[in-house]
Coordinates of C-alpha atoms in Angstrom, one line a residue:
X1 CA -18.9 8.9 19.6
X2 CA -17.3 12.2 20.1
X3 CA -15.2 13.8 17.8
X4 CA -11.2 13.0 18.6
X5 CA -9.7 16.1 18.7
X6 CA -5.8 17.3 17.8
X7 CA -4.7 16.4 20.3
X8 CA -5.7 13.0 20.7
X9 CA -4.4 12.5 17.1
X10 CA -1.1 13.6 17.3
X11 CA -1.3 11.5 20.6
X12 CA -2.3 8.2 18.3
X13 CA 0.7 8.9 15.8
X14 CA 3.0 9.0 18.3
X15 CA 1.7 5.7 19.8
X16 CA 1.4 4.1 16.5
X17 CA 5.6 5.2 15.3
X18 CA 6.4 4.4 18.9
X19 CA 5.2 0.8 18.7
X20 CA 7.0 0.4 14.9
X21 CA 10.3 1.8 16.5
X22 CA 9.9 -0.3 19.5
X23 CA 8.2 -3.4 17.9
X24 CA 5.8 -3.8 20.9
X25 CA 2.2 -3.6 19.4
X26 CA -0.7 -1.7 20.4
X27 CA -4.3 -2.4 20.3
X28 CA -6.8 -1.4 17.8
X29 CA -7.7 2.1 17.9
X30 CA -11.8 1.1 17.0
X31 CA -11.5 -1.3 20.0
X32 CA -11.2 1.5 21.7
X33 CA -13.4 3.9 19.7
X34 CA -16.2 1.8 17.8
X35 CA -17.0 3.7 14.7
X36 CA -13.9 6.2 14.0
X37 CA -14.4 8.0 11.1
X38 CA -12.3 7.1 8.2
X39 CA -11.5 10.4 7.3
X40 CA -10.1 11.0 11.3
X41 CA -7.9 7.6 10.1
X42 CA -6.9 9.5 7.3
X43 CA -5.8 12.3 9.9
X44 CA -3.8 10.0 11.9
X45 CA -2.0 8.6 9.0
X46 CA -1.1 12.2 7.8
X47 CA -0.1 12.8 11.3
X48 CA 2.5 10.3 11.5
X49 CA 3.5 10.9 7.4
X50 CA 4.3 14.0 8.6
X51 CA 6.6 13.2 11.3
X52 CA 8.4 10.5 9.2
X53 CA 9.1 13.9 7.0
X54 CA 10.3 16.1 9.6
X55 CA 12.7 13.6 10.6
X56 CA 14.3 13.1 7.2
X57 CA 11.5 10.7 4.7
X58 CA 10.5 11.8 1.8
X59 CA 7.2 11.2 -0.1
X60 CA 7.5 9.2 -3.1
X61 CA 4.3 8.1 -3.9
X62 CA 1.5 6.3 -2.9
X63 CA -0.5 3.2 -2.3
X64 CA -3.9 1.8 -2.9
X65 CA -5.3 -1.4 -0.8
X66 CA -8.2 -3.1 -0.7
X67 CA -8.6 -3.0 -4.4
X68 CA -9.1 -6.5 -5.2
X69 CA -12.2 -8.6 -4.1
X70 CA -9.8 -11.5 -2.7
X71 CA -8.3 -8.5 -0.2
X72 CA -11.7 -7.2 0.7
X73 CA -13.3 -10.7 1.3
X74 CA -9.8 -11.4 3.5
X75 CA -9.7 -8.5 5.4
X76 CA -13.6 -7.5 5.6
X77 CA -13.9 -4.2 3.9
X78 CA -15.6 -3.6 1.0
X79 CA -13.7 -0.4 0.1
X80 CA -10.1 0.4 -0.7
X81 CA -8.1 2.7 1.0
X82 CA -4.8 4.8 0.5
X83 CA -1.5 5.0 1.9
X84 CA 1.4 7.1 2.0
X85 CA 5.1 5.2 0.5
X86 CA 8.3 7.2 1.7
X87 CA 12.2 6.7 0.5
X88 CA 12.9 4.6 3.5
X89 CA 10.6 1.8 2.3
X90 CA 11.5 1.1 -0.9
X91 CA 13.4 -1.7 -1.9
X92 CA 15.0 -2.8 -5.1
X93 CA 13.8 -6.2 -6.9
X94 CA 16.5 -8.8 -5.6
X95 CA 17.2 -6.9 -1.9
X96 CA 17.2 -8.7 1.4
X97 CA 15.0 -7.6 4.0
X98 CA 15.0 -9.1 7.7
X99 CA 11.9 -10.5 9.3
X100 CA 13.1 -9.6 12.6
X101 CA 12.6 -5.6 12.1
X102 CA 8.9 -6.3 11.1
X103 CA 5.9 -7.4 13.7
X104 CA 3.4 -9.5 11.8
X105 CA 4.2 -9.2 8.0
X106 CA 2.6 -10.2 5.2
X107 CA 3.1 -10.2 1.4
X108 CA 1.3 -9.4 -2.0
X109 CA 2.1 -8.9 -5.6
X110 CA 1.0 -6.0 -7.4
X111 CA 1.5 -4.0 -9.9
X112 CA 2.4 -0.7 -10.2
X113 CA 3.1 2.4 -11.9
X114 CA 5.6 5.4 -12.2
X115 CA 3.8 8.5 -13.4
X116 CA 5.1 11.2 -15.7
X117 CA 3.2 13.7 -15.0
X118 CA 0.7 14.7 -12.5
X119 CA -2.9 13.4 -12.0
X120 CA -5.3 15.3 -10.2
X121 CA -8.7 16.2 -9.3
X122 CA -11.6 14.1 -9.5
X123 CA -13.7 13.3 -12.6
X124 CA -10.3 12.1 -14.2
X125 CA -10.9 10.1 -17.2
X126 CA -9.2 6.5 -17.5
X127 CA -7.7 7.7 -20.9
X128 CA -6.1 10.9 -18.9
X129 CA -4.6 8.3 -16.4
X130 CA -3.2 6.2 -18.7
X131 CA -1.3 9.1 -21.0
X132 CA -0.2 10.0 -17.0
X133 CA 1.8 6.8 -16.3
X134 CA 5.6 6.6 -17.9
X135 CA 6.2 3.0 -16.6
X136 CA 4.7 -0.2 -15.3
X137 CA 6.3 -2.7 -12.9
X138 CA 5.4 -5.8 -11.2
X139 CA 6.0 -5.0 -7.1
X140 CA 5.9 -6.8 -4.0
X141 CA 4.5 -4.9 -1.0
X142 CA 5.6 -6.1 2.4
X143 CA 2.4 -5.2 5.2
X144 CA 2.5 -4.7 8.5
X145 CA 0.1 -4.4 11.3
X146 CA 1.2 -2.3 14.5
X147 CA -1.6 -3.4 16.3
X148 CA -2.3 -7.0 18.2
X149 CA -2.8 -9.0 15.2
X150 CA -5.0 -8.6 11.8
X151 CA -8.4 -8.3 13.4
X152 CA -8.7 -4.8 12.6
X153 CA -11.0 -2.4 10.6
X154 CA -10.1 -0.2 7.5
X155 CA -10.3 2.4 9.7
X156 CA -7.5 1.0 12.1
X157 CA -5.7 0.2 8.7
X158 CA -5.7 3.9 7.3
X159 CA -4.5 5.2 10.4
X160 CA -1.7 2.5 10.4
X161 CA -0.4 4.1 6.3
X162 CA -3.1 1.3 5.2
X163 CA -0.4 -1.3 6.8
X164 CA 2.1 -0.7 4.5
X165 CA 5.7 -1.3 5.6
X166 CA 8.1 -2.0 2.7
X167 CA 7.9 -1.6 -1.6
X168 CA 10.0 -4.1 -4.0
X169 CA 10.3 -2.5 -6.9
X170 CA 11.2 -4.9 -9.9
X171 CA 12.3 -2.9 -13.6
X172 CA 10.2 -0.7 -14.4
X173 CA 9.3 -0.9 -18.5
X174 CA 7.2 2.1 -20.3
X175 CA 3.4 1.5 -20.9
X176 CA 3.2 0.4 -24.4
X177 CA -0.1 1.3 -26.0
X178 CA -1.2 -2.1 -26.7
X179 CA -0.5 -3.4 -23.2
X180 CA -3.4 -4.9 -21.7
X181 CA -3.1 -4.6 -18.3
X182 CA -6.1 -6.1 -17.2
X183 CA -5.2 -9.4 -18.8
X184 CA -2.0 -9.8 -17.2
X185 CA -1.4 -12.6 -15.3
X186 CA 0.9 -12.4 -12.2
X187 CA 2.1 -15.7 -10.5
X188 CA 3.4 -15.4 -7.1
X189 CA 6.3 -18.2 -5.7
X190 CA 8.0 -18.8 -2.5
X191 CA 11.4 -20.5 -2.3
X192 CA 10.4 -21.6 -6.1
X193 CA 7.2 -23.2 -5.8
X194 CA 3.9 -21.1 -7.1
X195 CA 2.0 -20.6 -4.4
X196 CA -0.5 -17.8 -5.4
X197 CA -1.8 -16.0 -8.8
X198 CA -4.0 -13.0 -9.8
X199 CA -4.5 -11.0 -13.1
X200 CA -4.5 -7.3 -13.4
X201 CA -8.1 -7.0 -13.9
X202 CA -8.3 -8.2 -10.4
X203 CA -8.1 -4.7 -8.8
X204 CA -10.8 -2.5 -10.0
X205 CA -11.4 -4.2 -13.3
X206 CA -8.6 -2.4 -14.1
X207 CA -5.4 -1.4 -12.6
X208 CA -5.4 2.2 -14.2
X209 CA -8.6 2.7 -12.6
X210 CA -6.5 2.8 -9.1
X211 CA -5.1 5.8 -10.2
X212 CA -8.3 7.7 -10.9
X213 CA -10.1 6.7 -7.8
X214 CA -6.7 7.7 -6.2
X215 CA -6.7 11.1 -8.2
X216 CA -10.3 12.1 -6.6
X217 CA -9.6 10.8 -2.8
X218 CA -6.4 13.0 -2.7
X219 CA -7.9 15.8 -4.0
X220 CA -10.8 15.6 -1.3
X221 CA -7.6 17.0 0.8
X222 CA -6.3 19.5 -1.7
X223 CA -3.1 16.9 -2.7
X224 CA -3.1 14.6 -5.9
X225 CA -0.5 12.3 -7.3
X226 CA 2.4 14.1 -8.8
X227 CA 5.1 13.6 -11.3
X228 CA 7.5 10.6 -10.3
X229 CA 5.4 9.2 -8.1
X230 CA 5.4 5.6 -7.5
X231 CA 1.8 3.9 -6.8
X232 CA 0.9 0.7 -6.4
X233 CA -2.5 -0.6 -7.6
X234 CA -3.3 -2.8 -4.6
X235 CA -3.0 -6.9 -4.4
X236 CA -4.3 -9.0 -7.4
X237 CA -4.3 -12.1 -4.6
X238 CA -4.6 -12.6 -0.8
X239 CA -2.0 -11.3 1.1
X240 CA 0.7 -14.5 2.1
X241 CA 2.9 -15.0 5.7
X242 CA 6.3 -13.6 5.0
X243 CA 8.9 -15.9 6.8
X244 CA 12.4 -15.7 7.1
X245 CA 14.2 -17.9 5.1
X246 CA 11.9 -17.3 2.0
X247 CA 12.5 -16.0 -1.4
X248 CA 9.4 -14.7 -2.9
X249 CA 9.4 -13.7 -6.3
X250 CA 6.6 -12.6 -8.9
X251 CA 6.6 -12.8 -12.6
X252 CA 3.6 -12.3 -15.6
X253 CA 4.1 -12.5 -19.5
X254 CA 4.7 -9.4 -19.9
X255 CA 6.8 -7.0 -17.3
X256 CA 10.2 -8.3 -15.6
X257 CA 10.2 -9.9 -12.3
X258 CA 10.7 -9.1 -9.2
X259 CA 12.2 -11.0 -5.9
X260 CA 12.7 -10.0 -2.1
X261 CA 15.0 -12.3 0.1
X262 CA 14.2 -12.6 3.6
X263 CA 16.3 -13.0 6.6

């Protein structure tokens, strides 16, 4: 396959925002082109980050998907990959979002971390993440496919911000030394019935881990996570339908809970 050049990436962003704004989707870009590089995915995603910036975002942190076995096995990967999370997305716990603004959403419970100072480069040890994060709290990410439906590679999802539309955050809590993420359970309800569970050790092993594999890919591109970033460890469950009309809400023993309305 030849090498897409600037101009066809910059051509892709604009497709891919155009679709969001409009909600019309667009097909896959590997239908397309069969084998794009995932660091050219990477590309387009920055490309349209970028934009979102120059027209008023703000980068606030980042996200990690594709981190959980249940995820992989759903969506057919067998890696994780990286987003970007802007100002506009976030939500607090207990906000109301409308289905209608979204294409083909989907939800997940995760958790998630607030750093206090920066993480980068690679080789970073799990001890150096941890002593990075200032708080943990339990999130619910809202994805989003701009493309025909969900049959798509993890190189179609990188260049689509690794389908990641909105953030819930719930209250974030500091990282006490003797909390065991890994152990934590998380149990996931709609309209008060449990419909879905996961623990912490789902992702990774290890939700901290998410942060040093996260640490190394930035820095592949000269970028690393930064003081008050927000990131999200990826799903500890397979991603559910999001449906107006639904409360979705998810709890564990241990970190306060955290509830999207939809419209």
């Amino acid at each position: 396959m030849d090498e897409p050049d600037d101009r066809w990436i910059a051509a892709t962003a604009s497709a891919l925002l155009a679709a969001e704004y409009e909600n019309v989707p667009v097909e896959p870009l590997t239908e397309r082109r069969p084998g794009l590089p995932l660091e050219t995915a990477y590309r387009i995603q920055a490309a349209t980050v970028a934009r979102r910036v120059a027209a008023g975002a703000r980068v606030v942190g980042h996200k990690a998907g594709a981190t959980s076995k249940a995820i992989q096995e759903q969506a057919g990967v067998d890696e994780p990959d990286s987003g970007v999370l802007l100002d506009d997305m976030v939500l607090a716990s207990g906000s109301t979002g409308h289905r209608s603004v979204l294409m083909q959403p989907r939800v997940e419970a995760e958790l998630a971390f607030r750093l206090g100072s920066d993480l980068c480069g690679p080789g970073v040890a799990l001890e150096e993440a941890r002593a990075a994060v200032k708080e943990v709290f339990l999130a619910l990410e809202v994805i989003d496919t701009r493309f025909t439906g969900w049959q798509i590679t993890i190189a179609d999802s990188i260049a689509d911000n690794a389908s990641c539309a909105r953030v819930v955050t719930g209250p974030m809590v500091p990282l006490d030394a003797d909390m065991d993420l890994a152990a934590e359970p998380v149990v996931v309800s709609v309209n008060g019935t449990a419909v879905a569970t996961g623990e912490g050790r789902a992702v990774l092993g290890d939700p901290l881990l998410v942060l040093v594999w996260l640490a190394g890919r930035l820095h592949r591109f000269g970028d690393g996570l930064r003081a008050g970033h927000l990131v999200l460890a990826g799903a500890v469950h397979a991603s559910l339908p999001l449906e107006a009309g639904s409360t979705v809400r998810a709890r564990s023993p241990h970190l306060p809970p955290v509830e999207l309305r939809v419209l």
